[in-house]
Amino acid sequence: KHFLNGYSRDLLQTQDKYLEIWIEKDALSTIFTKVAEKYTVPVVVCRGFSSVSFLNDFRTRLTYQTDKKPVVLYFGDFDPSGVEMLEAMKTTLNDELGVNGIEFKRVALLQEDIHTYKLPHSPDALKHTDTRAKKHIISYGEIAVELDALRPDILESRIRRSIESEINIDAFNDEVKRHNDDLDKLTIIKERVTEFVATNY
């Protein structure tokens, strides 16, 4: 029943970049995975200010991608924690773990998204006793909006465009074709083996 099942192919193996998507909250991981898995891009949940062990795991993953430029596509809330988190992780990677040369891109939530889509504010995120909140208010005003305020279809489109803007689409489509050709070959082999077994046993 499961003979020759489970074949998969890294559709980005011929690309010159190594991509990861980092998201701030696990609650949105299903939406991200649904889009990113079509491109074989991993989705990593940061869950707040990430630990050194989390970032060390990232460093370990990079050791298998030595010939590629690492690019992290970051999606987080537009609030004190969501804005500061990426900078904090970059600092830890650079200063404590000695990892440099990574390109970090904040894809969402952006300040212009709040105005464009008239997103609702989350005033609870602005705790005035929090030093990060004070810095945030000085920089952006009393604006705090969660990523999941974006409509799912808009978010999915943003994820898709952010991936496709980083890859060579022709090379990706070649890998998809090879993947589909391999699946066709495996199907033929499976049918022949099943027929042989049914006939001879």
mmCIF file of C-alpha atoms in Angstrom:
data_model
loop_
_atom_site.group_PDB
_atom_site.id
_atom_site.type_symbol
_atom_site.label_atom_id
_atom_site.label_comp_id
_atom_site.label_asym_id
_atom_site.label_seq_id
_atom_site.Cartn_x
_atom_site.Cartn_y
_atom_site.Cartn_z
ATOM 1 C CA LYS A 1 0.000 0.000 0.000
ATOM 2 C CA HIS A 2 2.771 2.449 0.933
ATOM 3 C CA PHE A 3 5.305 1.109 -1.576
ATOM 4 C CA LEU A 4 7.249 3.990 -3.208
ATOM 5 C CA ASN A 5 5.187 6.600 -1.375
ATOM 6 C CA GLY A 6 6.695 9.671 0.277
ATOM 7 C CA TYR A 7 8.969 10.876 -2.511
ATOM 8 C CA SER A 8 9.922 14.540 -2.189
ATOM 9 C CA ARG A 9 12.342 16.892 -3.921
ATOM 10 C CA ASP A 10 13.966 20.120 -2.778
ATOM 11 C CA LEU A 11 12.534 22.481 -5.373
ATOM 12 C CA LEU A 12 15.035 25.198 -4.425
ATOM 13 C CA GLN A 13 18.182 23.095 -4.687
ATOM 14 C CA THR A 14 19.390 24.934 -7.798
ATOM 15 C CA GLN A 15 18.812 28.404 -6.322
ATOM 16 C CA ASP A 16 21.646 30.651 -5.143
ATOM 17 C CA LYS A 17 19.757 31.658 -1.962
ATOM 18 C CA TYR A 18 18.709 29.696 1.101
ATOM 19 C CA LEU A 19 15.303 30.939 2.286
ATOM 20 C CA GLU A 20 13.530 30.629 5.597
ATOM 21 C CA ILE A 21 10.309 32.292 6.732
ATOM 22 C CA TRP A 22 10.243 33.348 10.378
ATOM 23 C CA ILE A 23 6.924 34.151 12.011
ATOM 24 C CA GLU A 24 6.277 35.573 15.439
ATOM 25 C CA LYS A 25 3.257 33.445 16.372
ATOM 26 C CA ASP A 26 2.356 29.808 16.021
ATOM 27 C CA ALA A 27 -1.332 30.703 15.476
ATOM 28 C CA LEU A 28 -0.650 31.677 11.857
ATOM 29 C CA SER A 29 1.669 28.790 11.003
ATOM 30 C CA THR A 30 -1.013 26.869 9.071
ATOM 31 C CA ILE A 31 -1.500 29.735 6.606
ATOM 32 C CA PHE A 32 2.236 30.137 6.119
ATOM 33 C CA THR A 33 2.924 26.434 5.715
ATOM 34 C CA LYS A 34 0.142 26.054 3.144
ATOM 35 C CA VAL A 35 1.854 28.607 0.895
ATOM 36 C CA ALA A 36 5.518 27.955 1.667
ATOM 37 C CA GLU A 37 5.464 24.155 1.309
ATOM 38 C CA LYS A 38 4.695 24.538 -2.407
ATOM 39 C CA TYR A 39 8.142 26.128 -2.713
ATOM 40 C CA THR A 40 9.808 23.833 -0.123
ATOM 41 C CA VAL A 41 10.602 26.883 2.030
ATOM 42 C CA PRO A 42 10.731 26.108 5.775
ATOM 43 C CA VAL A 43 8.500 28.083 8.149
ATOM 44 C CA VAL A 44 10.003 28.694 11.580
ATOM 45 C CA VAL A 45 7.992 29.970 14.558
ATOM 46 C CA CYS A 46 10.025 32.362 16.727
ATOM 47 C CA ARG A 47 7.597 32.518 19.721
ATOM 48 C CA GLY A 48 8.687 35.760 21.283
ATOM 49 C CA PHE A 49 12.266 36.849 21.850
ATOM 50 C CA SER A 50 13.990 33.711 20.703
ATOM 51 C CA SER A 51 16.509 31.867 22.797
ATOM 52 C CA VAL A 52 20.144 31.377 21.924
ATOM 53 C CA SER A 53 19.385 27.683 21.337
ATOM 54 C CA PHE A 54 16.785 28.618 18.693
ATOM 55 C CA LEU A 55 19.305 30.796 16.894
ATOM 56 C CA ASN A 56 22.001 28.176 17.299
ATOM 57 C CA ASP A 57 19.708 25.705 15.535
ATOM 58 C CA PHE A 58 19.476 28.214 12.692
ATOM 59 C CA ARG A 59 23.263 28.432 12.576
ATOM 60 C CA THR A 60 23.391 24.634 12.336
ATOM 61 C CA ARG A 61 20.940 24.627 9.406
ATOM 62 C CA LEU A 62 23.168 27.133 7.623
ATOM 63 C CA THR A 63 26.111 24.720 7.768
ATOM 64 C CA TYR A 64 24.295 22.608 5.162
ATOM 65 C CA GLN A 65 23.843 25.642 2.877
ATOM 66 C CA THR A 66 27.405 26.933 2.652
ATOM 67 C CA ASP A 67 27.205 27.753 -1.058
ATOM 68 C CA LYS A 68 24.032 29.828 -0.747
ATOM 69 C CA LYS A 69 23.147 33.323 0.442
ATOM 70 C CA PRO A 70 20.908 33.044 3.550
ATOM 71 C CA VAL A 71 17.747 35.165 3.434
ATOM 72 C CA VAL A 72 15.215 35.319 6.280
ATOM 73 C CA LEU A 73 11.730 36.628 5.474
ATOM 74 C CA TYR A 74 10.245 37.896 8.735
ATOM 75 C CA PHE A 75 6.552 38.301 9.555
ATOM 76 C CA GLY A 76 5.589 39.792 12.907
ATOM 77 C CA ASP A 77 3.259 42.178 14.709
ATOM 78 C CA PHE A 78 3.773 45.915 14.360
ATOM 79 C CA ASP A 79 4.143 46.528 18.075
ATOM 80 C CA PRO A 80 7.071 47.029 20.461
ATOM 81 C CA SER A 81 7.959 43.330 20.670
ATOM 82 C CA GLY A 82 7.302 42.521 17.029
ATOM 83 C CA VAL A 83 9.486 45.377 15.805
ATOM 84 C CA GLU A 84 12.319 44.891 18.297
ATOM 85 C CA MET A 85 12.430 41.108 18.032
ATOM 86 C CA LEU A 86 14.108 40.953 14.650
ATOM 87 C CA GLU A 87 16.814 43.428 15.653
ATOM 88 C CA ALA A 88 17.425 41.528 18.883
ATOM 89 C CA MET A 89 17.839 38.232 17.037
ATOM 90 C CA LYS A 90 20.199 39.801 14.505
ATOM 91 C CA THR A 91 22.329 41.156 17.346
ATOM 92 C CA THR A 92 22.480 37.773 19.085
ATOM 93 C CA LEU A 93 23.439 36.007 15.867
ATOM 94 C CA ASN A 94 26.165 38.524 15.084
ATOM 95 C CA ASP A 95 27.606 39.255 18.526
ATOM 96 C CA GLU A 96 27.100 36.001 20.447
ATOM 97 C CA LEU A 97 27.098 33.334 17.757
ATOM 98 C CA GLY A 98 29.369 34.957 15.189
ATOM 99 C CA VAL A 99 26.905 34.461 12.341
ATOM 100 C CA ASN A 100 27.109 37.194 9.704
ATOM 101 C CA GLY A 101 26.108 37.720 6.100
ATOM 102 C CA ILE A 102 22.413 36.915 6.566
ATOM 103 C CA GLU A 103 19.898 39.135 4.844
ATOM 104 C CA PHE A 104 16.844 39.797 7.002
ATOM 105 C CA LYS A 105 13.751 41.241 5.359
ATOM 106 C CA ARG A 106 10.711 42.380 7.282
ATOM 107 C CA VAL A 107 7.834 41.494 4.951
ATOM 108 C CA ALA A 108 4.913 42.196 7.295
ATOM 109 C CA LEU A 109 3.479 43.803 9.190
ATOM 110 C CA LEU A 110 4.653 47.135 7.774
ATOM 111 C CA GLN A 111 3.609 50.568 8.940
ATOM 112 C CA GLU A 112 2.072 51.336 5.547
ATOM 113 C CA ASP A 113 -0.067 48.175 5.790
ATOM 114 C CA ILE A 114 -1.864 49.668 8.770
ATOM 115 C CA HIS A 115 -2.982 52.678 6.755
ATOM 116 C CA THR A 116 -3.552 50.838 3.463
ATOM 117 C CA TYR A 117 -5.835 48.191 4.964
ATOM 118 C CA LYS A 118 -7.193 50.320 7.845
ATOM 119 C CA LEU A 119 -6.159 47.705 10.391
ATOM 120 C CA PRO A 120 -7.458 47.780 13.984
ATOM 121 C CA HIS A 121 -5.108 48.793 16.761
ATOM 122 C CA SER A 122 -4.149 46.682 19.768
ATOM 123 C CA PRO A 123 -3.655 49.228 22.573
ATOM 124 C CA ASP A 124 -2.897 46.459 25.103
ATOM 125 C CA ALA A 125 0.444 45.960 23.356
ATOM 126 C CA LEU A 126 1.562 49.445 24.381
ATOM 127 C CA LYS A 127 2.415 49.035 28.043
ATOM 128 C CA HIS A 128 3.908 52.365 29.000
ATOM 129 C CA THR A 129 6.016 50.730 31.716
ATOM 130 C CA ASP A 130 7.773 48.687 29.016
ATOM 131 C CA THR A 131 10.993 50.315 27.793
ATOM 132 C CA ARG A 132 10.390 48.841 24.328
ATOM 133 C CA ALA A 133 6.962 50.509 24.267
ATOM 134 C CA LYS A 134 8.455 53.915 25.035
ATOM 135 C CA LYS A 135 10.941 53.550 22.199
ATOM 136 C CA HIS A 136 8.185 52.347 19.867
ATOM 137 C CA ILE A 137 5.908 55.297 20.677
ATOM 138 C CA ILE A 138 8.727 57.766 20.061
ATOM 139 C CA SER A 139 9.468 56.170 16.668
ATOM 140 C CA TYR A 140 5.970 55.386 15.400
ATOM 141 C CA GLY A 141 3.446 56.967 17.736
ATOM 142 C CA GLU A 142 0.866 54.982 19.665
ATOM 143 C CA ILE A 143 0.439 52.395 16.938
ATOM 144 C CA ALA A 144 0.282 48.671 17.696
ATOM 145 C CA VAL A 145 -1.305 46.198 15.287
ATOM 146 C CA GLU A 146 -1.175 42.410 15.158
ATOM 147 C CA LEU A 147 -0.171 40.544 12.008
ATOM 148 C CA ASP A 148 -3.360 38.480 12.034
ATOM 149 C CA ALA A 149 -5.356 41.683 11.512
ATOM 150 C CA LEU A 150 -4.405 41.268 7.846
ATOM 151 C CA ARG A 151 -7.004 39.334 5.852
ATOM 152 C CA PRO A 152 -5.794 35.763 5.175
ATOM 153 C CA ASP A 153 -5.946 36.195 1.385
ATOM 154 C CA ILE A 154 -3.785 39.325 1.587
ATOM 155 C CA LEU A 155 -1.335 37.557 3.871
ATOM 156 C CA GLU A 156 -1.130 34.532 1.569
ATOM 157 C CA SER A 157 -0.444 36.794 -1.394
ATOM 158 C CA ARG A 158 2.284 38.597 0.564
ATOM 159 C CA ILE A 159 3.940 35.305 1.515
ATOM 160 C CA ARG A 160 3.850 34.067 -2.084
ATOM 161 C CA ARG A 161 5.239 37.301 -3.527
ATOM 162 C CA SER A 162 7.986 37.506 -0.909
ATOM 163 C CA ILE A 163 9.209 34.022 -1.844
ATOM 164 C CA GLU A 164 8.961 34.507 -5.599
ATOM 165 C CA SER A 165 10.833 37.810 -5.392
ATOM 166 C CA GLU A 166 13.848 35.935 -3.984
ATOM 167 C CA ILE A 167 14.031 32.984 -6.374
ATOM 168 C CA ASN A 168 14.746 32.282 -10.021
ATOM 169 C CA ILE A 169 11.281 31.266 -11.226
ATOM 170 C CA ASP A 170 12.553 29.458 -14.351
ATOM 171 C CA ALA A 171 14.905 27.301 -12.275
ATOM 172 C CA PHE A 172 12.095 26.623 -9.810
ATOM 173 C CA ASN A 173 9.697 25.576 -12.578
ATOM 174 C CA ASP A 174 12.367 23.244 -13.992
ATOM 175 C CA GLU A 175 12.586 21.542 -10.588
ATOM 176 C CA VAL A 176 8.790 21.240 -10.422
ATOM 177 C CA LYS A 177 8.787 19.559 -13.843
ATOM 178 C CA ARG A 178 11.500 17.118 -12.745
ATOM 179 C CA HIS A 179 9.562 16.388 -9.590
ATOM 180 C CA ASN A 180 6.402 15.618 -11.575
ATOM 181 C CA ASP A 181 8.353 13.490 -14.066
ATOM 182 C CA ASP A 182 9.828 11.490 -11.180
ATOM 183 C CA LEU A 183 6.369 10.959 -9.722
ATOM 184 C CA ASP A 184 5.126 9.662 -13.075
ATOM 185 C CA LYS A 185 8.053 7.217 -13.275
ATOM 186 C CA LEU A 186 7.419 6.022 -9.723
ATOM 187 C CA THR A 187 3.743 5.493 -10.514
ATOM 188 C CA ILE A 188 4.663 3.308 -13.511
ATOM 189 C CA ILE A 189 7.120 1.277 -11.408
ATOM 190 C CA LYS A 190 4.557 0.860 -8.649
ATOM 191 C CA GLU A 191 1.904 -0.343 -11.106
ATOM 192 C CA ARG A 192 4.307 -2.849 -12.686
ATOM 193 C CA VAL A 193 5.417 -4.248 -9.337
ATOM 194 C CA THR A 194 1.827 -4.485 -8.097
ATOM 195 C CA GLU A 195 0.829 -6.300 -11.293
ATOM 196 C CA PHE A 196 3.809 -8.670 -11.004
ATOM 197 C CA VAL A 197 2.993 -9.493 -7.381
ATOM 198 C CA ALA A 198 -0.697 -10.048 -8.178
ATOM 199 C CA THR A 199 0.182 -12.337 -11.073
ATOM 200 C CA ASN A 200 2.890 -14.403 -9.409
ATOM 201 C CA TYR A 201 1.794 -14.737 -5.785
#
